[in-house]
Short mmCIF file of C-alpha atoms and ligand atoms in Angstrom, two decimals:
data_model
loop_
_atom_site.label_atom_id
_atom_site.label_comp_id
_atom_site.label_asym_id
_atom_site.label_seq_id
_atom_site.Cartn_x
_atom_site.Cartn_y
_atom_site.Cartn_z
CA MET H 1 -28.86 47.44 -9.68
CA GLY H 2 -29.72 48.23 -6.03
CA THR H 3 -27.49 48.23 -2.99
CA LEU H 4 -26.63 45.39 -0.62
CA ASP H 5 -26.62 45.82 3.14
CA VAL H 6 -23.51 44.77 5.03
CA ILE H 7 -24.09 43.45 8.55
CA ASN H 8 -21.95 44.42 11.52
CA PRO H 9 -21.05 41.09 13.17
CA ARG H 10 -21.05 42.69 16.64
CA THR H 11 -24.59 44.10 16.42
CA GLY H 12 -26.31 41.99 13.79
CA GLN H 13 -27.44 45.27 12.22
CA ALA H 14 -26.67 46.64 8.76
CA ASP H 15 -24.27 49.56 9.10
CA HIS H 16 -22.79 49.70 5.63
CA THR H 17 -23.92 49.23 2.05
CA ILE H 18 -22.23 48.24 -1.17
CA LYS H 19 -23.38 48.66 -4.71
CA PRO H 20 -22.88 45.41 -6.61
CA ALA H 21 -21.09 45.93 -9.90
CA SER H 22 -23.03 45.18 -13.07
CA CYS H 23 -21.50 42.96 -15.75
CA GLU H 24 -20.85 46.12 -17.80
CA GLU H 25 -18.98 47.71 -14.88
CA VAL H 26 -16.87 44.59 -14.39
CA ALA H 27 -16.10 44.55 -18.12
CA GLY H 28 -15.26 48.28 -18.09
CA LYS H 29 -12.84 47.92 -15.19
CA ALA H 30 -11.26 44.86 -16.76
CA ALA H 31 -10.75 46.75 -20.03
CA ALA H 32 -9.12 49.71 -18.27
CA LEU H 33 -6.79 47.40 -16.35
CA ARG H 34 -5.84 45.55 -19.54
CA GLU H 35 -5.01 48.83 -21.22
CA ALA H 36 -2.64 49.88 -18.40
CA GLN H 37 -1.02 46.46 -17.89
CA PRO H 38 1.56 46.47 -20.75
CA ALA H 39 3.25 49.60 -19.34
CA TRP H 40 3.28 48.01 -15.89
CA GLU H 41 4.89 44.84 -17.23
CA ALA H 42 7.35 46.84 -19.36
CA MET H 43 8.67 48.55 -16.19
CA GLY H 44 10.40 45.32 -15.26
CA VAL H 45 10.47 43.89 -11.78
CA GLU H 46 12.88 46.58 -10.52
CA GLY H 47 10.57 49.35 -11.76
CA ARG H 48 7.56 47.70 -10.18
CA CYS H 49 9.48 47.31 -6.92
CA GLY H 50 9.94 51.10 -6.87
CA VAL H 51 6.18 51.64 -7.19
CA MET H 52 5.36 48.94 -4.63
CA ALA H 53 7.83 50.51 -2.18
CA ARG H 54 5.84 53.75 -2.42
CA TRP H 55 2.66 51.79 -1.79
CA LEU H 56 4.32 50.22 1.25
CA GLY H 57 4.83 53.75 2.58
CA ALA H 58 1.16 54.57 2.02
CA VAL H 59 0.05 51.38 3.80
CA LYS H 60 2.40 52.13 6.69
CA ALA H 61 0.79 55.56 7.15
CA ARG H 62 -2.68 53.95 7.30
CA ALA H 63 -1.80 50.67 9.08
CA ALA H 64 -3.96 51.45 12.11
CA ASP H 65 -6.99 52.40 9.94
CA ILE H 66 -6.61 49.20 7.93
CA GLY H 67 -6.57 47.20 11.17
CA GLU H 68 -9.70 48.97 12.43
CA ALA H 69 -11.55 48.36 9.16
CA ASP H 70 -10.61 44.68 9.18
CA ALA H 71 -11.79 44.39 12.80
CA HIS H 72 -15.07 46.10 11.83
CA ASP H 73 -15.51 43.49 9.09
CA THR H 74 -14.64 40.44 11.20
CA GLY H 75 -16.01 41.50 14.59
CA GLY H 76 -12.64 42.07 16.23
CA CYS H 77 -10.39 39.12 15.62
CA HIS H 78 -6.96 39.57 17.21
CA THR H 79 -5.23 39.23 13.82
CA SER H 80 -7.50 41.89 12.32
CA TYR H 81 -5.75 44.64 14.24
CA LEU H 82 -2.45 43.48 12.79
CA GLN H 83 -3.59 43.51 9.17
CA GLY H 84 -1.86 46.79 8.30
CA PHE H 85 1.44 45.35 9.52
CA ILE H 86 0.81 41.98 7.88
CA THR H 87 0.21 43.79 4.57
CA MET H 88 3.45 45.72 5.05
CA GLY H 89 5.24 42.41 5.66
CA ASN H 90 3.66 40.93 2.53
CA ILE H 91 4.75 43.84 0.30
CA GLY H 92 8.16 44.11 2.00
CA GLY H 93 8.81 40.39 1.60
CA TRP H 94 8.06 40.49 -2.12
CA LEU H 95 10.26 43.57 -2.55
CA GLU H 96 13.14 41.29 -1.57
CA ASP H 97 11.91 38.06 -3.11
CA ALA H 98 10.41 39.07 -6.48
CA PRO H 99 13.71 40.09 -8.19
CA LYS H 100 15.28 36.82 -7.01
CA ALA H 101 12.26 34.80 -8.16
CA PHE H 102 12.47 36.39 -11.63
CA ALA H 103 16.24 35.74 -11.78
CA ALA H 104 15.66 32.08 -10.90
CA LEU H 105 13.38 31.72 -13.94
CA GLU H 106 16.00 33.00 -16.40
CA TYR H 107 17.69 30.51 -18.65
CA ASP H 108 20.33 31.09 -21.35
CA GLU H 109 22.27 27.95 -22.27
CA MET H 110 23.17 25.71 -25.17
CA SER H 111 20.71 22.84 -25.51
CA PRO H 112 22.01 19.55 -24.09
CA SER H 113 20.02 17.61 -26.69
CA MET H 114 20.88 19.84 -29.72
CA PRO H 115 24.24 21.43 -28.75
CA SER H 116 24.22 24.01 -31.57
CA VAL H 117 20.94 25.53 -30.36
CA ARG H 118 20.94 28.35 -27.82
CA VAL H 119 17.90 28.33 -25.51
CA GLN H 120 16.82 31.56 -23.84
CA SER H 121 13.83 32.05 -21.61
CA GLN H 122 11.39 34.92 -21.48
CA VAL H 123 8.62 35.23 -18.92
CA VAL H 124 5.39 36.96 -19.85
CA ALA H 125 2.75 37.94 -17.31
CA PHE H 126 -0.89 36.96 -17.64
CA PRO H 127 -2.41 40.37 -18.42
CA LEU H 128 -5.35 40.22 -16.01
CA VAL H 129 -5.57 38.12 -12.84
CA GLY H 130 -8.93 37.81 -11.10
CA VAL H 131 -8.82 37.30 -7.32
CA ILE H 132 -11.97 36.11 -5.54
CA SER H 133 -11.62 36.09 -1.76
CA PRO H 134 -13.65 34.96 1.29
CA TRP H 135 -14.98 36.68 4.42
CA ASN H 136 -12.60 35.18 6.94
CA ALA H 137 -9.29 37.09 7.05
CA PRO H 138 -10.74 39.31 4.30
CA LEU H 139 -7.66 41.42 3.63
CA MET H 140 -4.92 38.84 4.04
CA LEU H 141 -6.62 36.30 1.79
CA ALA H 142 -7.18 38.88 -0.94
CA LEU H 143 -3.59 40.12 -0.87
CA LEU H 144 -1.84 36.75 -0.61
CA ASP H 145 -2.54 36.36 -4.33
CA ALA H 146 -2.94 39.96 -5.48
CA ILE H 147 0.45 41.21 -4.28
CA PRO H 148 2.63 38.58 -6.03
CA ALA H 149 0.47 38.92 -9.16
CA LEU H 150 1.22 42.66 -9.21
CA PHE H 151 4.94 42.05 -8.68
CA ALA H 152 4.78 39.56 -11.57
CA GLY H 153 3.58 42.33 -13.90
CA CYS H 154 -0.12 41.45 -14.07
CA ALA H 155 -3.06 43.75 -13.56
CA VAL H 156 -5.40 42.51 -10.80
CA LEU H 157 -9.17 42.74 -10.47
CA LEU H 158 -10.26 41.76 -6.96
CA LYS H 159 -13.72 40.58 -5.89
CA PRO H 160 -13.85 40.49 -2.09
CA SER H 161 -16.64 38.80 -0.18
CA GLU H 162 -19.80 40.89 -0.01
CA ILE H 163 -19.86 40.07 3.72
CA THR H 164 -16.58 41.88 4.50
CA PRO H 165 -15.98 44.70 2.00
CA ARG H 166 -14.97 47.53 4.38
CA VAL H 167 -11.29 46.75 4.77
CA ILE H 168 -10.86 46.56 0.99
CA GLU H 169 -12.33 50.07 0.67
CA THR H 170 -9.78 51.38 3.19
CA LEU H 171 -6.96 49.53 1.45
CA PHE H 172 -7.83 51.09 -1.91
CA GLU H 173 -7.53 54.57 -0.40
CA THR H 174 -3.82 53.71 -0.09
CA VAL H 175 -3.72 52.25 -3.61
CA ARG H 176 -5.10 55.49 -5.05
CA GLU H 177 -2.17 57.39 -3.52
CA VAL H 178 0.11 55.58 -6.00
CA PRO H 179 -1.31 56.29 -9.49
CA GLU H 180 0.84 53.73 -11.39
CA LEU H 181 -0.46 51.04 -9.05
CA ALA H 182 -4.06 52.29 -9.16
CA SER H 183 -4.01 51.89 -12.94
CA VAL H 184 -3.41 48.13 -12.64
CA PHE H 185 -5.13 47.23 -9.36
CA ASP H 186 -8.87 47.62 -8.88
CA TYR H 187 -11.81 45.88 -7.23
CA VAL H 188 -15.49 45.23 -7.75
CA THR H 189 -18.02 44.42 -5.03
CA GLY H 190 -20.99 42.11 -5.03
CA ALA H 191 -21.92 38.49 -4.48
CA GLY H 192 -21.43 35.31 -6.50
CA GLU H 193 -22.61 36.69 -9.84
CA VAL H 194 -19.97 39.42 -9.67
CA GLY H 195 -17.38 36.68 -9.04
CA GLN H 196 -18.64 34.92 -12.16
CA ALA H 197 -18.37 38.16 -14.15
CA VAL H 198 -14.73 38.49 -13.02
CA ILE H 199 -14.06 34.93 -14.23
CA GLY H 200 -15.57 35.97 -17.56
CA GLU H 201 -12.98 38.75 -17.96
CA ALA H 202 -9.75 37.44 -16.41
CA ASP H 203 -6.87 35.42 -17.89
CA THR H 204 -6.30 33.42 -14.72
CA ILE H 205 -8.18 33.13 -11.41
CA CYS H 206 -7.11 32.79 -7.79
CA PHE H 207 -10.00 31.71 -5.59
CA THR H 208 -10.09 31.20 -1.83
CA GLY H 209 -13.30 29.90 -0.34
CA SER H 210 -15.51 26.89 0.19
CA VAL H 211 -15.47 23.61 -1.72
CA PRO H 212 -18.93 24.05 -3.34
CA THR H 213 -18.09 27.51 -4.67
CA GLY H 214 -14.61 26.34 -5.65
CA ARG H 215 -16.22 23.70 -7.85
CA LYS H 216 -18.35 26.35 -9.60
CA VAL H 217 -15.29 28.51 -10.11
CA ALA H 218 -13.32 25.56 -11.55
CA VAL H 219 -16.15 24.75 -13.97
CA ALA H 220 -16.43 28.37 -15.13
CA CYS H 221 -12.66 28.56 -15.65
CA ALA H 222 -12.71 25.25 -17.53
CA GLU H 223 -15.38 26.64 -19.87
CA ARG H 224 -13.04 29.51 -20.69
CA LEU H 225 -9.92 27.29 -20.68
CA ILE H 226 -8.15 29.60 -18.25
CA PRO H 227 -6.04 28.39 -15.30
CA CYS H 228 -7.50 28.54 -11.82
CA HIS H 229 -5.80 28.22 -8.46
CA LEU H 230 -8.13 27.08 -5.70
CA GLU H 231 -7.51 27.32 -1.94
CA LEU H 232 -10.45 25.61 -0.28
CA GLY H 233 -11.54 24.34 3.09
CA GLY H 234 -9.95 22.00 5.59
CA LYS H 235 -10.84 19.45 8.27
CA ASP H 236 -7.48 19.56 9.91
CA PRO H 237 -6.60 16.81 12.41
CA CYS H 238 -4.27 16.93 15.39
CA ILE H 239 -2.76 13.73 16.82
CA VAL H 240 -1.63 13.75 20.45
CA THR H 241 0.50 10.73 21.32
CA GLU H 242 0.84 8.79 24.56
CA THR H 243 4.22 10.42 25.23
CA ALA H 244 3.12 14.03 24.64
CA ASP H 245 3.48 16.67 27.30
CA LEU H 246 -0.17 17.22 28.26
CA GLU H 247 0.25 20.88 29.11
CA ARG H 248 1.86 21.60 25.75
CA ALA H 249 -0.71 19.53 23.85
CA ALA H 250 -3.78 21.07 25.49
CA THR H 251 -2.43 24.61 25.10
CA ALA H 252 -1.60 24.11 21.41
CA VAL H 253 -4.86 22.34 20.57
CA LEU H 254 -6.98 25.01 22.26
CA ARG H 255 -5.36 27.88 20.41
CA GLY H 256 -5.29 26.01 17.10
CA ALA H 257 -8.99 25.21 17.35
CA VAL H 258 -10.54 28.42 18.64
CA TYR H 259 -8.31 31.22 17.35
CA ALA H 260 -10.44 33.69 15.35
CA THR H 261 -13.53 31.78 16.55
CA GLY H 262 -12.27 28.80 14.56
CA GLN H 263 -12.93 30.64 11.29
CA VAL H 264 -9.54 29.78 9.84
CA CYS H 265 -9.04 27.30 7.03
CA TYR H 266 -6.18 25.60 8.93
CA SER H 267 -7.91 25.53 12.34
CA VAL H 268 -7.64 22.27 14.27
CA GLU H 269 -11.03 20.68 13.53
CA ARG H 270 -10.61 17.22 15.13
CA VAL H 271 -8.28 15.77 17.74
CA TYR H 272 -7.09 12.16 18.16
CA VAL H 273 -5.60 11.39 21.55
CA HIS H 274 -4.01 8.16 22.73
CA GLU H 275 -6.49 6.28 24.90
CA SER H 276 -4.06 6.15 27.86
CA ILE H 277 -4.06 9.96 28.23
CA HIS H 278 -7.48 10.73 26.76
CA ASP H 279 -9.26 11.54 30.03
CA ALA H 280 -6.40 13.60 31.49
CA PHE H 281 -5.99 15.52 28.22
CA VAL H 282 -9.71 16.26 27.96
CA ALA H 283 -9.88 17.44 31.59
CA LEU H 284 -6.98 19.84 31.04
CA LEU H 285 -8.41 21.05 27.74
CA VAL H 286 -11.79 21.81 29.34
CA GLU H 287 -10.08 23.62 32.20
CA LYS H 288 -8.08 25.80 29.79
CA ALA H 289 -11.14 26.36 27.56
CA GLY H 290 -12.91 27.83 30.59
CA ASP H 291 -10.39 30.67 30.70
CA VAL H 292 -11.11 31.80 27.13
CA ARG H 293 -13.09 35.05 27.18
CA LEU H 294 -15.42 36.47 24.55
CA ASN H 295 -14.69 39.99 23.26
CA ALA H 296 -18.36 40.99 23.47
CA ASP H 297 -17.71 43.98 25.77
CA ASP H 298 -14.69 45.32 23.95
CA PRO H 299 -13.40 44.13 20.56
CA ARG H 300 -9.82 44.63 21.72
CA ALA H 301 -10.28 42.64 24.92
CA GLY H 302 -11.08 38.97 25.26
CA HIS H 303 -9.80 36.09 23.18
CA ILE H 304 -12.47 35.26 20.62
CA GLY H 305 -15.03 37.36 18.80
CA PRO H 306 -18.46 36.84 17.27
CA PHE H 307 -19.02 34.86 14.10
CA THR H 308 -18.00 37.15 11.27
CA HIS H 309 -20.88 35.83 9.16
CA GLY H 310 -23.85 35.36 11.51
CA PRO H 311 -25.41 32.41 9.60
CA GLN H 312 -22.13 30.48 10.11
CA ALA H 313 -23.29 30.02 13.74
CA ASP H 314 -26.21 27.92 12.47
CA ILE H 315 -23.87 25.62 10.54
CA VAL H 316 -21.73 25.13 13.65
CA ALA H 317 -24.81 24.57 15.86
CA GLY H 318 -26.04 22.02 13.31
CA HIS H 319 -22.77 20.07 13.57
CA ILE H 320 -22.99 20.07 17.38
CA ALA H 321 -26.64 18.95 17.31
CA ASP H 322 -25.86 16.15 14.84
CA ALA H 323 -22.99 14.94 17.04
CA VAL H 324 -25.13 14.97 20.22
CA GLU H 325 -27.92 13.15 18.44
CA LYS H 326 -25.45 10.42 17.47
CA GLY H 327 -24.08 10.04 21.00
CA ALA H 328 -21.44 12.75 21.57
CA ARG H 329 -21.11 14.61 24.90
CA VAL H 330 -20.59 18.36 25.07
CA LEU H 331 -18.22 19.10 27.98
CA CYS H 332 -18.15 22.89 27.69
CA GLY H 333 -19.59 25.58 25.42
CA GLY H 334 -22.07 24.18 22.93
CA GLN H 335 -24.67 26.96 22.93
CA ILE H 336 -24.73 29.89 20.52
CA GLU H 337 -24.98 33.05 22.63
CA GLU H 338 -26.60 36.22 21.27
CA ILE H 339 -24.94 39.23 22.90
CA GLY H 340 -25.77 42.73 21.71
CA GLY H 341 -26.84 41.29 18.36
CA GLY H 342 -23.57 39.41 17.81
CA ARG H 343 -23.53 35.61 17.73
CA TYR H 344 -20.86 33.92 19.85
CA LEU H 345 -19.80 30.41 20.79
CA ARG H 346 -17.40 29.60 23.60
CA PRO H 347 -14.81 26.85 23.05
CA THR H 348 -16.82 23.67 22.71
CA VAL H 349 -15.14 20.38 23.66
CA LEU H 350 -16.92 17.20 22.61
CA THR H 351 -16.10 13.57 23.38
CA GLY H 352 -17.69 10.33 22.26
CA VAL H 353 -17.43 11.45 18.64
CA SER H 354 -17.14 9.19 15.60
CA HIS H 355 -16.57 9.51 11.89
CA ASP H 356 -20.24 9.20 11.00
CA MET H 357 -20.78 12.69 12.46
CA ALA H 358 -20.64 15.88 10.40
CA ILE H 359 -18.38 17.42 13.04
CA MET H 360 -15.68 14.86 12.11
CA GLN H 361 -16.19 15.01 8.34
CA ASP H 362 -17.38 18.45 7.17
CA GLU H 363 -15.63 21.75 7.72
CA THR H 364 -17.20 23.25 10.88
CA PHE H 365 -15.48 26.68 10.86
CA GLY H 366 -16.24 27.37 14.50
CA PRO H 367 -14.55 26.99 17.92
CA THR H 368 -15.38 23.30 18.32
CA ILE H 369 -12.88 20.68 19.55
CA PRO H 370 -14.14 17.11 19.03
CA VAL H 371 -11.76 14.66 20.73
CA MET H 372 -11.55 10.95 19.89
CA ALA H 373 -9.39 8.25 21.52
CA TYR H 374 -7.15 5.93 19.51
CA ALA H 375 -5.34 2.72 20.45
CA ASP H 376 -2.18 2.75 18.33
CA THR H 377 -0.33 4.94 15.84
CA GLU H 378 -1.65 3.03 12.86
CA GLU H 379 -5.20 3.81 13.92
CA ALA H 380 -4.38 7.48 14.57
CA VAL H 381 -2.90 7.88 11.09
CA ARG H 382 -5.83 6.06 9.49
CA LEU H 383 -8.36 8.29 11.28
CA ALA H 384 -6.44 11.49 10.51
CA ASN H 385 -6.28 10.55 6.81
CA ASP H 386 -9.95 9.53 6.69
CA THR H 387 -11.10 12.80 5.09
CA ASN H 388 -11.76 14.40 1.73
CA PHE H 389 -9.63 17.37 2.79
CA GLY H 390 -5.88 17.74 3.22
CA LEU H 391 -4.89 21.29 4.07
CA THR H 392 -2.86 20.96 7.30
CA ALA H 393 -2.40 18.50 10.16
CA SER H 394 -0.60 18.60 13.52
CA VAL H 395 1.19 16.04 15.67
CA ILE H 396 2.22 16.55 19.29
CA ALA H 397 4.42 13.80 20.71
CA GLY H 398 7.07 13.25 23.36
CA THR H 399 9.86 14.16 20.96
CA ALA H 400 10.08 16.03 17.68
CA GLU H 401 11.43 12.86 16.02
CA GLU H 402 8.40 10.84 17.10
CA ALA H 403 6.08 13.59 15.86
CA GLU H 404 7.91 13.80 12.53
CA ALA H 405 7.67 10.04 11.94
CA ILE H 406 3.88 10.30 12.26
CA GLY H 407 3.63 13.60 10.38
CA ARG H 408 5.32 12.08 7.34
CA GLN H 409 2.42 9.61 7.07
CA LEU H 410 -0.31 12.29 7.01
CA ASN H 411 -1.94 13.52 3.80
CA ALA H 412 -1.85 17.31 4.04
CA GLY H 413 0.14 20.20 2.64
CA GLY H 414 1.33 21.70 5.94
CA ILE H 415 2.32 19.38 8.81
CA PHE H 416 2.81 21.14 12.16
CA LEU H 417 4.98 19.23 14.65
CA GLN H 418 4.98 19.83 18.41
CA ASP H 419 2.52 22.72 17.94
CA THR H 420 -0.51 23.72 15.85
CA PHE H 421 -1.24 26.71 13.63
CA LEU H 422 2.27 27.19 12.23
CA THR H 423 1.26 28.19 8.67
CA PHE H 424 2.70 31.69 9.04
CA ALA H 425 6.17 30.19 9.53
CA LYS H 426 6.31 29.04 5.93
CA MET H 427 5.54 32.43 4.40
CA ARG H 428 8.39 33.45 2.09
CA THR H 429 10.04 30.05 2.26
CA PHE H 430 8.32 27.04 0.77
CA GLY H 431 4.89 26.87 -0.68
CA SER H 432 3.10 23.58 -0.12
CA ASP H 433 0.43 21.76 -2.07
CA SER H 434 -2.94 20.85 -0.67
CA PHE H 435 -4.27 17.32 -0.73
CA GLY H 436 -7.78 16.21 -1.71
CA TRP H 437 -10.48 18.85 -1.82
CA SER H 438 -8.41 21.48 0.02
CA GLY H 439 -6.82 22.97 -3.02
CA HIS H 440 -5.82 22.77 -6.60
CA GLY H 441 -3.08 24.53 -8.54
CA SER H 442 0.39 25.72 -7.63
CA PRO H 443 1.42 26.90 -4.13
CA ARG H 444 0.29 30.41 -3.22
CA ILE H 445 3.18 31.34 -0.94
CA GLY H 446 6.94 31.26 -1.27
CA PRO H 447 8.96 32.51 -4.26
CA GLU H 448 7.65 29.79 -6.58
CA SER H 449 4.11 31.17 -6.19
CA LEU H 450 5.06 34.01 -8.55
CA ARG H 451 5.23 31.41 -11.31
CA ARG H 452 1.41 31.14 -11.24
CA PHE H 453 1.21 34.53 -12.90
CA LEU H 454 3.82 34.04 -15.59
CA ARG H 455 4.04 32.07 -18.80
CA ARG H 456 7.51 31.05 -19.87
CA LYS H 457 8.58 31.32 -23.49
CA SER H 458 11.62 29.62 -25.01
CA LEU H 459 13.62 31.43 -27.68
CA LEU H 460 15.61 28.84 -29.65
CA THR H 461 18.50 30.11 -31.84
CA GLN H 462 20.29 27.83 -34.27
CA THR H 463 23.96 28.85 -34.00
CA GLY H 464 25.21 26.11 -36.36
CA GLU H 465 24.26 24.95 -39.83
CA VAL H 466 20.63 24.30 -40.65
CA ALA H 467 19.75 20.69 -41.41
CA ASP H 468 19.20 19.79 -45.06
CA ILE H 469 16.35 17.35 -45.48
CA ARG H 470 18.11 15.87 -48.52
CA ASN H 471 20.81 14.58 -46.21
CA ASP H 472 18.30 12.67 -44.07
CA HIS H 473 18.61 8.92 -44.52
CA HIS H 474 16.42 6.17 -43.26
CA LEU H 475 18.17 3.69 -41.00
CA GLY H 476 20.13 1.18 -43.10
CA GLU H 477 19.62 3.21 -46.25
CA GLY H 478 22.59 4.78 -48.05
CA ALA H 479 25.11 3.96 -45.31
P1 LIG L 1 -17.42 31.06 -0.37
O1 LIG L 1 -16.94 29.94 -1.19
O2 LIG L 1 -18.84 31.14 0.00
O3 LIG L 1 -17.08 32.47 -1.09
C1 LIG L 1 -15.78 32.81 -1.49
C2 LIG L 1 -15.84 33.94 -2.50
O4 LIG L 1 -16.47 33.48 -3.69
C3 LIG L 1 -16.67 35.13 -2.02
O5 LIG L 1 -16.09 36.32 -2.53
C4 LIG L 1 -18.01 34.86 -2.68
O6 LIG L 1 -18.79 36.01 -2.80
C5 LIG L 1 -17.56 34.35 -4.02
N1 LIG L 1 -18.56 33.57 -4.75
C6 LIG L 1 -19.72 33.00 -4.27
N2 LIG L 1 -20.34 32.33 -5.26
C7 LIG L 1 -19.57 32.46 -6.38
C8 LIG L 1 -19.67 31.97 -7.73
N3 LIG L 1 -20.69 31.21 -8.11
N4 LIG L 1 -18.69 32.31 -8.59
C9 LIG L 1 -17.64 33.06 -8.22
N5 LIG L 1 -17.49 33.54 -6.96
C10 LIG L 1 -18.43 33.25 -6.05
O7 LIG L 1 -16.48 31.07 0.92
P2 LIG L 1 -16.66 31.92 2.23
O8 LIG L 1 -16.60 33.37 1.90
O9 LIG L 1 -17.80 31.36 2.99
O10 LIG L 1 -15.27 31.59 2.99
C11 LIG L 1 -15.12 30.54 3.89
C12 LIG L 1 -14.46 29.37 3.19
O11 LIG L 1 -13.17 29.74 2.72
C13 LIG L 1 -14.21 28.21 4.13
O12 LIG L 1 -14.57 27.00 3.51
C14 LIG L 1 -12.70 28.24 4.34
O13 LIG L 1 -12.12 27.03 4.69
C15 LIG L 1 -12.23 28.71 3.02
N6 LIG L 1 -10.88 29.25 3.15
C16 LIG L 1 -9.81 28.58 2.59
C17 LIG L 1 -8.52 29.04 2.79
C18 LIG L 1 -7.33 28.36 2.18
O14 LIG L 1 -6.30 28.99 2.04
N7 LIG L 1 -7.42 27.09 1.82
C19 LIG L 1 -8.26 30.20 3.60
C20 LIG L 1 -9.43 30.78 4.17
C21 LIG L 1 -10.70 30.34 3.92
P3 LIG L 1 -19.80 36.43 -1.63
O15 LIG L 1 -19.21 36.08 -0.31
O16 LIG L 1 -19.88 37.89 -1.83
O17 LIG L 1 -21.03 35.66 -1.90
#
């Protein structure tokens, strides 16, 4: 098989290549991981914590390089430069949480329904977890699943996006410094067919990506009767009420919509504003949007970068064109700019939008902010819930109580009140479920997410006499 060019999002030029793995290579890596996994599981969670602590040290030593590689992949998103530290936080968090999560799964009690029977639990890891990850936040979205799977005692075979493979290569330089870990954690590169080959080898799959690919992954897993956990797209609404502080609302909406060029699954993708403040809110939003700078001159300066995947710009431009054709007005931004070979879009505020437009229905994944007026809370809730997705939603109101009352009516897994973009705050605490097309399977964060990688066995011991079938009587018989 030949090589695949990898494009630099800042220049539009290929500056890297990968060699897609053949089916035989995927099978060979899967077999080697399976062979090493029993020893990894037999170490117990405390033993694995010792190995992962050494890996944490290796990541710490290379944190800056990891950040640079992630920025190279994405085009210089602010979060990219923090990826080394975010990975350290991910490993460090599980070092504390994994032993507690295992302890919470233990059970050793007499059965309430058959009091002479002792019931003990045993958890057994799925031997091989396949992780298939997307191009936005390429490291974080690979490790959100891979790290807890490793702590659970599984081996992990990762298939990162072919569009952003560099940061994974740098990460695995740190993995190879810890041989016990390297024996159970590996990756293969390539496009969709390599993802399919991973599904063909694994015992369970974690997939993050788009809805159409998620469907294909679900079908392939169904054919093999293996579990799959899907984290898919979003069309996340934000409601701004009549009583909201305009300054707070405009600031939160702008950041929530354009951070990382809007290429975040929980970006604000549509805004509903009470009609009485609509014009003032939009004016303030446009004013603030005008201060957002591109990072075209320097990846570390400016607020938003190029599209990580150049063709994504065409999808976003298509949504804007569709909206304009159907009557929307573009108040700022709106034009894809080619600078030095990178493709950029400034924050794009649209008004006059409606739910027959793609920009209000399909995931845009760009720095667009379509704003629609509503008359009363009932209408705002109805519009916010008028979607196939249900990843996150935000409400900004005069008080937290008012925001909460509305938030409780919204169909999404993460509800952000008085701000947007709060997903990070629930790391290590509670996982949440997605609604609609946004996801399927158990939560991927929080201690309970470890459960995705474990099967629980029950060991049932009869401590009393065994039943003698000859003493069984039908009701009314022999009494
Ligand atoms: P895709 O669905 O295109 O790809 C995701 C991964 O699947 C990539 O590694 C891709 O490989 C691989 N793949 C492609 N085809 C197949 C196939 N037939 N079988 C198995 N694997 C396959 O998503 P994107 O990379 O475009 O990522 C953006 C999407 O991810 C957005 O919709 C976004 O909302 C979603 N996302 C969801 C998140 C969540 O937590 N809910 C978080 C972040 C993003 P390759 O790229 O090499 O072709």
